[in-house]
Coordinates of C-alpha atoms in Angstrom, one line a residue:
X150 CA -38.5 -1.9 28.8
X151 CA -40.7 -2.3 25.7
X152 CA -39.7 -0.2 22.8
X153 CA -41.8 0.7 19.7
X154 CA -40.5 1.9 16.4
X155 CA -42.4 3.4 13.5
X156 CA -39.9 3.7 10.7
X157 CA -38.2 1.1 8.5
X158 CA -34.7 0.5 9.9
X159 CA -35.2 3.2 12.5
X160 CA -33.2 1.1 15.0
X161 CA -30.8 -1.7 14.1
X162 CA -31.1 -5.2 15.4
X163 CA -28.4 -4.5 18.0
X164 CA -30.7 -2.2 19.9
X165 CA -33.5 -4.8 20.0
X166 CA -31.0 -7.2 21.6
X167 CA -30.0 -4.6 24.2
X168 CA -33.6 -4.1 25.2
X169 CA -34.9 -7.7 24.7
X170 CA -37.6 -6.5 22.4
X171 CA -38.8 -7.9 19.1
X172 CA -39.7 -5.4 16.4
X173 CA -42.2 -5.7 13.6
X174 CA -41.1 -3.8 10.5
X175 CA -43.9 -2.3 8.4
X176 CA -43.9 -3.1 4.7
X177 CA -44.2 0.6 3.7
X178 CA -42.8 3.5 5.7
X179 CA -45.4 5.9 6.7
X180 CA -45.2 9.4 8.2
X181 CA -46.4 9.5 11.9
X182 CA -49.3 11.5 13.1
X183 CA -49.3 12.3 16.8
X184 CA -52.6 13.5 18.3
X185 CA -52.8 15.0 21.8
X186 CA -55.0 17.3 23.9
X187 CA -52.4 20.1 23.6
X188 CA -48.7 20.9 23.0
X189 CA -46.5 23.4 24.7
X190 CA -45.2 26.2 22.4
X191 CA -42.1 27.0 24.5
X192 CA -41.0 29.9 22.3
X193 CA -44.3 31.7 22.7
X194 CA -44.8 30.5 26.2
X195 CA -48.3 29.0 25.9
X196 CA -50.3 25.8 25.5
X197 CA -52.0 25.1 22.2
X198 CA -55.0 22.8 22.2
X199 CA -56.0 20.0 19.9
X200 CA -52.5 19.2 18.8
X201 CA -51.6 17.3 15.6
X202 CA -48.0 16.8 14.8
X203 CA -46.7 15.1 11.7
X204 CA -43.3 13.4 11.8
X205 CA -41.4 12.2 8.7
X206 CA -38.2 10.1 9.5
X207 CA -36.6 12.1 12.3
X208 CA -38.1 15.5 11.6
X209 CA -41.3 17.4 12.5
X210 CA -42.8 18.4 9.1
X211 CA -46.1 19.9 10.3
X212 CA -47.7 21.3 13.5
X213 CA -51.4 21.8 13.2
X214 CA -54.7 20.9 14.9
X215 CA -56.5 17.6 14.7
X216 CA -59.4 19.3 13.1
X217 CA -57.2 20.1 10.1
X218 CA -56.3 16.4 9.5
X219 CA -58.8 14.7 7.2
X220 CA -56.8 11.6 6.2
X221 CA -55.7 10.0 9.4
X222 CA -55.6 6.6 7.8
X223 CA -52.7 7.7 5.7
X224 CA -50.4 7.9 8.8
X225 CA -49.0 5.7 11.5
X226 CA -51.2 7.1 14.2
X227 CA -50.0 7.7 17.8
X228 CA -53.1 8.7 19.8
X229 CA -52.2 10.5 23.1
X230 CA -55.6 11.6 24.2
X231 CA -55.5 13.1 27.6
X232 CA -51.9 14.1 27.3
X233 CA -49.9 17.3 26.6
X234 CA -46.9 17.2 24.3
X235 CA -43.6 18.9 25.3
X236 CA -40.4 19.2 23.3
X237 CA -37.9 16.6 24.5
X238 CA -36.2 18.3 27.5
X239 CA -32.5 18.9 28.1
X240 CA -30.3 18.6 31.1
X241 CA -27.1 20.6 30.8
X242 CA -25.3 19.0 33.8
X243 CA -25.2 15.3 34.2
X244 CA -22.5 12.6 35.0
X245 CA -23.8 9.5 33.3
X246 CA -20.9 7.2 34.5
X247 CA -21.7 7.5 38.2
X248 CA -24.5 6.4 40.5
X249 CA -25.5 8.2 43.6
X250 CA -26.7 5.0 45.2
X251 CA -23.2 3.4 45.1
X252 CA -20.8 3.7 48.0
X253 CA -19.1 7.0 47.6
X254 CA -15.5 6.0 48.2
X255 CA -15.7 2.5 46.7
X256 CA -17.1 3.9 43.4
X257 CA -14.0 6.0 43.0
X258 CA -12.1 2.8 42.2
X259 CA -14.4 1.6 39.4
X260 CA -12.5 0.8 36.2
X261 CA -13.2 2.7 33.1
X262 CA -15.1 -0.3 31.5
X263 CA -17.3 -0.5 34.7
X264 CA -18.0 3.2 34.4
X265 CA -18.9 2.8 30.7
X266 CA -21.4 0.1 31.6
X267 CA -22.9 2.5 34.1
X268 CA -23.1 5.3 31.5
X269 CA -24.9 3.0 29.1
X270 CA -27.5 2.1 31.8
X271 CA -28.0 5.7 32.9
X272 CA -28.2 7.0 29.3
X273 CA -31.3 4.8 28.8
X274 CA -32.8 5.8 32.1
X275 CA -32.3 9.5 31.3
X276 CA -33.9 9.1 27.9
X277 CA -36.9 7.3 29.3
X278 CA -37.4 10.1 31.8
X279 CA -37.9 12.4 28.8
X280 CA -34.5 14.0 28.5
X281 CA -33.6 13.7 24.9
X282 CA -30.4 15.8 25.0
X283 CA -27.9 16.1 27.8
X284 CA -24.5 17.6 28.5
X285 CA -22.1 15.3 30.5
X286 CA -19.7 17.4 32.4
X287 CA -17.0 15.0 33.4
X288 CA -16.2 11.3 33.3
X289 CA -13.1 9.1 33.5
X290 CA -11.4 7.5 30.5
X291 CA -13.7 9.0 27.9
X292 CA -16.4 6.5 29.0
X293 CA -19.3 8.9 28.2
X294 CA -17.8 9.8 24.8
X295 CA -17.8 6.1 24.0
X296 CA -21.4 5.9 25.2
X297 CA -22.3 8.9 23.1
X298 CA -20.8 7.3 20.0
X299 CA -22.7 4.1 20.6
X300 CA -25.9 6.0 20.8
X301 CA -25.1 7.9 17.6
X302 CA -24.3 4.7 15.8
X303 CA -27.7 3.3 16.8
X304 CA -26.2 0.5 18.9
X305 CA -27.7 1.5 22.3
X306 CA -30.6 3.8 23.4
X307 CA -29.9 7.2 25.0
X308 CA -30.2 10.9 24.7
X309 CA -28.2 13.1 22.3
X310 CA -25.0 13.8 24.3
X311 CA -22.5 16.7 24.5
X312 CA -19.6 15.2 26.5
X313 CA -16.5 17.1 27.9
X314 CA -14.3 14.1 28.5
X315 CA -12.2 15.0 31.6
X316 CA -13.1 18.0 33.6
X317 CA -10.0 20.3 33.8
X318 CA -8.7 21.7 37.1
X319 CA -5.7 22.4 39.1
X320 CA -3.5 20.1 41.2
X321 CA -5.3 19.3 44.4
X322 CA -8.4 21.1 43.2
X323 CA -12.0 20.0 42.9
X324 CA -11.4 18.1 39.7
X325 CA -8.3 16.3 41.0
X326 CA -8.3 12.9 42.8
X327 CA -7.5 13.9 46.4
X328 CA -8.8 10.9 48.4
X329 CA -5.9 8.4 48.1
X330 CA -2.8 8.6 50.2
X331 CA 0.2 10.6 48.9
X332 CA 2.2 7.5 48.1
X333 CA -0.5 6.4 45.6
X334 CA 0.5 9.4 43.5
X335 CA -3.1 9.7 42.3
X336 CA -3.8 12.4 39.8
X337 CA -7.0 13.0 37.8
X338 CA -6.6 13.0 34.0
X339 CA -7.8 16.6 33.7
X340 CA -5.3 18.2 36.0
X341 CA -3.5 21.2 34.5
X342 CA -1.5 24.1 36.1
X343 CA -0.8 27.3 34.2
X344 CA -2.4 28.6 31.0
X345 CA -0.5 26.5 28.5
X346 CA -1.1 23.2 30.5
X347 CA -4.8 24.1 30.6
X348 CA -4.8 24.8 26.9
X349 CA -3.1 21.4 26.3
X350 CA -5.8 19.6 28.2
X351 CA -8.5 21.3 26.2
X352 CA -6.8 20.1 23.1
X353 CA -6.3 16.6 24.5
X354 CA -10.0 16.3 25.3
X355 CA -10.9 17.4 21.8
X356 CA -8.4 15.0 20.3
X357 CA -10.3 12.1 21.9
X358 CA -13.8 13.2 21.0
X359 CA -15.0 15.9 23.4
X360 CA -17.7 18.1 21.9
X361 CA -17.9 20.4 25.0
X362 CA -15.3 21.5 27.6
X363 CA -15.5 22.0 31.4
X364 CA -13.2 23.7 33.8
X365 CA -13.3 23.8 37.6
X366 CA -12.9 27.4 38.7
X367 CA -13.5 26.9 42.5
X368 CA -13.6 24.3 45.2
X369 CA -16.6 21.9 45.4
X370 CA -18.8 19.9 47.6
X371 CA -17.8 16.4 46.7
X372 CA -14.0 16.8 46.7
X373 CA -11.5 16.4 49.5
X374 CA -9.5 19.3 50.8
X375 CA -11.2 22.1 48.9
X376 CA -13.1 25.0 50.3
X377 CA -16.4 25.0 48.4
X378 CA -16.4 28.7 47.5
X379 CA -12.6 29.4 47.1
X380 CA -11.3 30.2 43.7
X381 CA -8.8 27.7 42.3
X382 CA -8.1 28.5 38.6
X383 CA -6.7 31.9 37.9
X384 CA -8.3 34.3 35.4
X385 CA -5.4 33.5 33.0
X386 CA -6.0 29.8 33.2
X387 CA -9.7 30.3 32.6
X388 CA -9.1 32.6 29.7
X389 CA -6.7 30.1 28.0
X390 CA -9.4 27.4 28.3
X391 CA -12.0 29.6 26.8
X392 CA -9.8 30.8 24.0
X393 CA -8.9 27.2 23.0
X394 CA -12.5 25.9 23.3
X395 CA -13.9 28.8 21.3
X396 CA -11.2 28.6 18.7
X397 CA -12.3 25.0 18.1
X398 CA -16.0 25.9 18.1
X399 CA -16.9 24.3 21.4
X400 CA -19.1 25.6 24.3
X401 CA -17.3 25.7 27.7
X402 CA -18.7 25.4 31.2
X403 CA -17.2 26.3 34.5
X404 CA -17.9 24.6 37.8
X405 CA -18.0 27.7 40.1
X406 CA -19.6 28.0 43.6
X407 CA -17.7 31.0 44.9
X408 CA -18.2 34.7 44.0
X409 CA -14.7 35.5 42.8
X410 CA -14.5 32.4 40.7
X411 CA -17.8 33.1 39.1
X412 CA -16.8 36.6 38.2
X413 CA -13.4 35.6 36.7
X414 CA -15.2 32.9 34.7
X415 CA -17.6 35.4 33.3
X416 CA -14.7 37.9 32.5
X417 CA -12.9 35.1 30.8
X418 CA -15.9 34.4 28.5
X419 CA -17.2 31.1 29.9
X420 CA -20.5 30.1 28.3
X421 CA -22.2 28.7 31.3
X422 CA -21.6 28.8 35.1
X423 CA -22.4 25.6 36.9
X424 CA -23.8 25.7 40.5
X425 CA -23.6 29.5 41.1
X426 CA -24.0 29.1 44.8
X427 CA -22.6 32.4 46.1
X428 CA -23.6 35.1 43.6
X429 CA -23.8 38.7 44.7
X430 CA -25.6 41.4 42.6
X431 CA -22.5 42.3 40.8
X432 CA -22.0 38.7 39.6
X433 CA -25.6 38.5 38.4
X434 CA -25.2 41.8 36.6
X435 CA -22.0 40.6 34.9
X436 CA -23.8 37.5 33.7
X437 CA -26.6 39.6 32.3
X438 CA -24.3 41.9 30.5
X439 CA -22.1 39.1 29.1
X440 CA -25.0 36.9 28.2
X441 CA -23.6 34.1 30.3
X442 CA -25.9 31.2 31.1
X443 CA -26.4 30.1 34.7
X444 CA -27.0 26.4 35.6
X445 CA -28.2 25.8 39.2
X446 CA -28.7 22.3 40.5
X447 CA -31.2 23.1 43.2
X448 CA -32.8 19.7 43.6
X449 CA -29.9 17.4 44.4
X450 CA -29.2 18.8 47.8
X451 CA -32.4 17.1 49.1
X452 CA -31.0 13.7 48.1
X453 CA -27.6 14.3 49.5
X454 CA -28.9 15.4 52.9
X455 CA -31.4 12.6 53.1
X456 CA -29.3 9.7 51.8
X457 CA -25.7 10.8 51.5
X458 CA -24.5 9.4 54.8
X459 CA -26.1 6.0 54.0
X460 CA -24.3 6.0 50.7
X461 CA -21.0 6.6 52.4
X462 CA -20.5 10.3 51.6
X463 CA -18.0 11.6 54.3
X464 CA -19.3 13.9 56.9
X465 CA -17.0 16.7 55.7
X466 CA -18.7 16.6 52.3
X467 CA -22.2 16.6 53.7
X468 CA -21.3 19.6 55.8
X469 CA -20.1 21.4 52.6
X470 CA -23.5 20.6 51.0
X471 CA -25.2 22.2 54.0
X472 CA -23.1 25.3 53.4
X473 CA -24.2 25.8 49.8
X474 CA -27.8 24.5 49.7
X475 CA -29.7 27.5 50.9
X476 CA -27.2 30.0 49.4
X477 CA -27.5 28.4 46.0
X478 CA -31.3 28.6 46.1
X479 CA -31.2 32.2 47.2
X480 CA -28.8 32.9 44.3
X481 CA -31.1 31.1 41.9
X482 CA -34.1 33.2 43.1
X483 CA -32.1 36.5 42.6
X484 CA -30.9 35.5 39.2
X485 CA -34.4 34.6 38.0
X486 CA -35.8 37.9 39.3
X487 CA -33.0 39.8 37.6
X488 CA -33.8 38.1 34.2
X489 CA -30.5 36.2 33.8
X490 CA -30.3 33.5 31.2
X491 CA -31.0 30.2 32.9
X492 CA -30.6 26.6 31.7
X493 CA -31.7 23.3 33.3
X494 CA -28.7 21.6 35.0
X495 CA -29.3 19.0 37.7
X496 CA -25.9 17.3 38.4
X497 CA -27.5 13.9 37.9
X498 CA -25.3 11.2 39.6
X499 CA -25.4 13.3 42.8
X500 CA -29.0 12.0 42.9
X501 CA -30.3 8.9 41.0
X502 CA -30.4 9.2 37.2
X503 CA -33.9 9.2 35.8
X504 CA -35.1 11.5 38.6
X505 CA -34.0 14.6 36.6
X506 CA -37.6 15.8 36.2
X507 CA -37.9 16.4 40.0
X508 CA -35.9 19.6 39.6
X509 CA -38.7 21.3 37.6
X510 CA -40.9 21.8 40.7
X511 CA -38.0 23.2 42.7
X512 CA -37.3 25.7 40.0
X513 CA -40.9 26.9 40.3
X514 CA -40.7 26.9 44.1
X515 CA -37.7 29.1 44.0
X516 CA -38.9 31.8 41.6
X517 CA -39.7 30.5 38.1
X518 CA -43.0 30.2 36.4
X519 CA -43.8 26.7 34.9
X520 CA -43.1 28.0 31.4
X521 CA -39.8 29.5 32.5
X522 CA -38.7 26.2 33.9
X523 CA -39.7 24.4 30.6
X524 CA -37.9 27.1 28.6
X525 CA -34.7 26.6 30.7
X526 CA -34.8 22.9 29.6
X527 CA -35.7 23.5 26.0
X528 CA -35.1 26.8 24.1
X529 CA -32.5 28.2 26.5
X530 CA -30.5 24.9 26.6
X531 CA -30.6 24.7 22.8
X532 CA -29.3 28.3 22.6
X533 CA -26.5 27.5 25.0
X534 CA -25.5 24.5 22.8
X535 CA -25.9 26.7 19.6
X536 CA -28.4 24.2 18.2
X537 CA -31.2 25.6 16.0
X538 CA -33.1 22.3 15.4
X539 CA -34.0 21.1 18.9
X540 CA -36.0 22.3 21.8
X541 CA -39.3 23.1 20.1
X542 CA -42.2 21.4 18.6
X543 CA -41.9 23.1 15.3
X544 CA -41.7 22.2 11.6
X545 CA -38.2 21.6 10.5
X546 CA -37.0 20.6 14.0
X547 CA -35.8 17.2 15.1
X548 CA -38.7 15.0 16.3
X549 CA -37.9 15.0 20.0
X550 CA -41.3 14.9 21.6
X551 CA -42.4 13.8 25.0
X552 CA -45.8 13.7 26.7
X553 CA -47.3 13.9 30.2
X554 CA -50.7 13.2 31.6
X555 CA -52.4 16.6 31.9
X556 CA -50.8 20.1 31.4
X557 CA -47.5 20.9 33.0
X558 CA -48.3 24.6 32.8
X559 CA -51.0 23.9 35.4
X560 CA -48.9 21.4 37.4
X561 CA -45.1 21.4 36.7
X562 CA -44.7 18.2 38.8
X563 CA -46.2 16.3 35.9
X564 CA -42.7 16.5 34.4
X565 CA -41.6 13.9 36.9
X566 CA -43.7 11.2 35.2
X567 CA -43.2 11.3 31.4
X568 CA -45.4 8.8 29.7
X569 CA -44.3 9.1 26.1
X570 CA -40.8 9.6 24.6
X571 CA -39.9 10.1 21.0
X572 CA -36.3 11.0 20.0
X573 CA -35.3 11.5 16.4
X574 CA -38.7 10.2 15.3
X575 CA -38.4 6.9 17.1
X576 CA -40.8 6.0 20.0
X577 CA -38.9 4.7 23.0
X578 CA -41.7 4.8 25.6
X579 CA -45.5 4.8 25.4
X580 CA -47.8 4.3 28.4

């Protein structure tokens, strides 16, 4: 896909080779002026008309109106008439190294190099969909950590990535490899039993580059031999993971469908609960009191139920999806109504990467306003990651800016077709 840059040396030659694009380098670096019909002030929850954004290198240096700009010729002009600007959005639950379209069981035998190639491909698709920051919650062989490092080095295009390395869980649990026969002695690389083994796995992930941590507190939909809501990790195991992650300054997520696992994860100090399928009022109140973020992937069930069988997903797993789909959406609605902290987490790889934006409309259908859905994917996600320079179109913030045709506060489905993408001051897409 064509790629445009607007800064000297903004992207090295290696990136142009990846994308098959030739770049023209300007003789003199100019600041960039972006003009659009409006921008979304996500912090204040409103649309501001007649937007003019000035970007220098990778940073927003001024947010004003076009009427206040008298010297447009002094800038590299990006005219987005008819469009609304939105901060680059964030997905707090993806798996870049997997593809939903691949045969479910065959894909489990992909080598780590093969998975890394997948991650490189899907990182680009995710970025071009407008997601400039993601959190990858589990991949084999540190494949996504390698992809992240390649992006940070300017060698390949992709979003800013927080990657956990291997998801940590118990023997035979959701994050173990339970599909092969016993004589294969298969064991996932994140398996740990007991508090000190769990703590060791957290340290191992950090040793090899993880900048976030994930544990699997309960059974799950796409594993073999687990009950989707049953608790698997004990409170003591969860607490040891939290203590080690927080000691090292990392945010920690817990895969948790079932009520008891959700509650123990909150008690242990987990920063975000993933899936949240079976939450009672007590669990929601606990999350409110603790300030725990909730991440509910309420779009992907549609893809699984429509295409899972054709993609080779076993019937037992599809039946588990049927158990959680409505319950998860009911829990989402209750949590929104209660005022819980919510982030955007889609579980991309369970549905095709690049379709992340389809979840916005479901979040509105099941209780959020359009601005709440956008806040979940911007300021709330930035707060979860403890980042104070992303998630807003604001002076001093990183220049992560996307655009859609029309205003997403009037029609949130517009977020499914992002027509302009800038990350770190570099334009990756312009239609």
